Amino acid sequence: MQRFDGKRVIVTGAGSGFGLAIATRFAEEGGRVMLSDINEDSLGQALETLRAGGADVAASPCNVAEEAQIEALVAATVEAFGGVDVLVNNAGYSHFQKLMWKIEVEDFDAVFAVNVRGVFLGCKHVIPVMIEGGGGAIINIASVGAIAPRPGVTPYNATKGAVLTMTKGLALEVARHNIRVCAVNPVAADTGFMKGAMGVDSLDEEATQRLVQTIPRGRLTEPKDVAAAVTFLASEDGDFLTGTAINVDGGRSV
Ligand SMILES: NC(=O)c1ccc[n+]([C@@H]2O[C@H](COP(=O)([O-])OP(=O)(O)OC[C@H]3O[C@@H](n4cnc5c(N)ncnc54)[C@H](O)[C@@H]3O)[C@@H](O)[C@H]2O)c1
């Protein structure tokens, strides 16, 4: 018996980074996983890799900022698996690093559309399905930047603050439906996300060291750290946890 035997899981942004590690971990532990991403190439690769390893997975592309696409993703999951037990709102990105007063309105709006509206839409469309199915768990990927922001990514960090507030408020709204809502706050990781935020392909040694010096555990987040926290929160062991966030940050926010 595995922790997620037969559980139906949606992971957004599952084509790379944290999302791929989260989807992989659920699948390894018996989950039936609907992979989703705006990037159809990485989504297709993730599907192929996980299926080759024997995982029970399907894929449906989706831009989380678009309501019709989220609706279609939830419908595709119900069609494929018969319901949804877990939603991981992981898709997200950052505008390029800039001081706040130099950020264009379009970039501000775009980051809120994906990181905040995307989480709102995921919850909006999955909750009626979870209520009908008798319950579920929603795990939102926020950021330690929401509680201990660094300069240069202020609107991005504000989106993650909004995610934490939605996590708490929504947890209260759905508790009586046996639905839990939690969040995970990772610290910096060398994923594709960094490419967007810092305008680089991968963190160089100097940039890595600058970040590592601010993290008491002395290293960056690995995708598996986030996958471990997400699956714990979504599992039976997390049954009494709702409206709460785990800081997966090596002590950075202490
Ligand atoms: N990497 C970090 O340092 C870090 C730290 C804290 C929080 N986070 C958060 O973790 C989450 C995952 O990021 P990651 O680090 O794995 O980066 P990543 O770039 O590897 O993964 C993000 C995934 O989301 C997808 N995506 C982007 N916009 C989308 C949209 N509109 N609709 C659907 N999919 C979309 C991308 O295609 C990508 O596959 C994000 O919410 C990010 O804000 C990242």
Coordinates of N, CA and C in Angstrom, one line a residue, residues 8 32 74-85 129 132-133:
R8 N -6.1 10.8 -7.5 CA -6.1 11.6 -8.7 C -5.5 12.9 -8.5
R32 N -2.3 8.7 -9.6 CA -2.7 8.9 -11.1 C -2.5 10.4 -11.4
V74 N -9.5 20.6 -15.9 CA -10.2 19.9 -14.8 C -11.1 18.8 -15.5
A75 N -11.8 19.2 -16.6 CA -12.7 18.3 -17.3 C -11.9 17.1 -17.8
A76 N -10.8 17.4 -18.4 CA -9.9 16.3 -18.9 C -9.5 15.3 -17.8
T77 N -9.3 15.8 -16.6 CA -8.9 15.0 -15.5 C -10.0 14.1 -15.0
V78 N -11.2 14.7 -14.9 CA -12.4 14.0 -14.5 C -12.7 12.9 -15.6
E79 N -12.5 13.3 -16.8 CA -12.7 12.3 -17.9 C -11.8 11.1 -17.8
A80 N -10.5 11.4 -17.6 CA -9.4 10.4 -17.5 C -9.5 9.6 -16.3
F81 N -9.7 10.2 -15.1 CA -9.5 9.5 -13.8 C -10.8 9.4 -13.0
G82 N -11.9 10.2 -13.4 CA -13.1 10.1 -12.7 C -13.3 11.0 -11.5
G83 N -12.3 11.9 -11.3 CA -12.4 12.9 -10.2 C -11.0 13.5 -9.9
V84 N -11.0 14.4 -8.9 CA -9.7 15.0 -8.6 C -9.6 15.0 -7.0
D85 N -8.5 14.4 -6.5 CA -8.2 14.3 -5.1 C -7.2 15.4 -4.6
V129 N -15.6 19.9 -8.0 CA -15.3 18.5 -8.3 C -14.9 17.8 -7.0
E132 N -18.0 17.3 -4.7 CA -18.8 16.2 -5.2 C -18.1 14.8 -4.8
G133 N -16.8 14.8 -4.8 CA -16.0 13.6 -4.5 C -15.8 13.3 -3.0

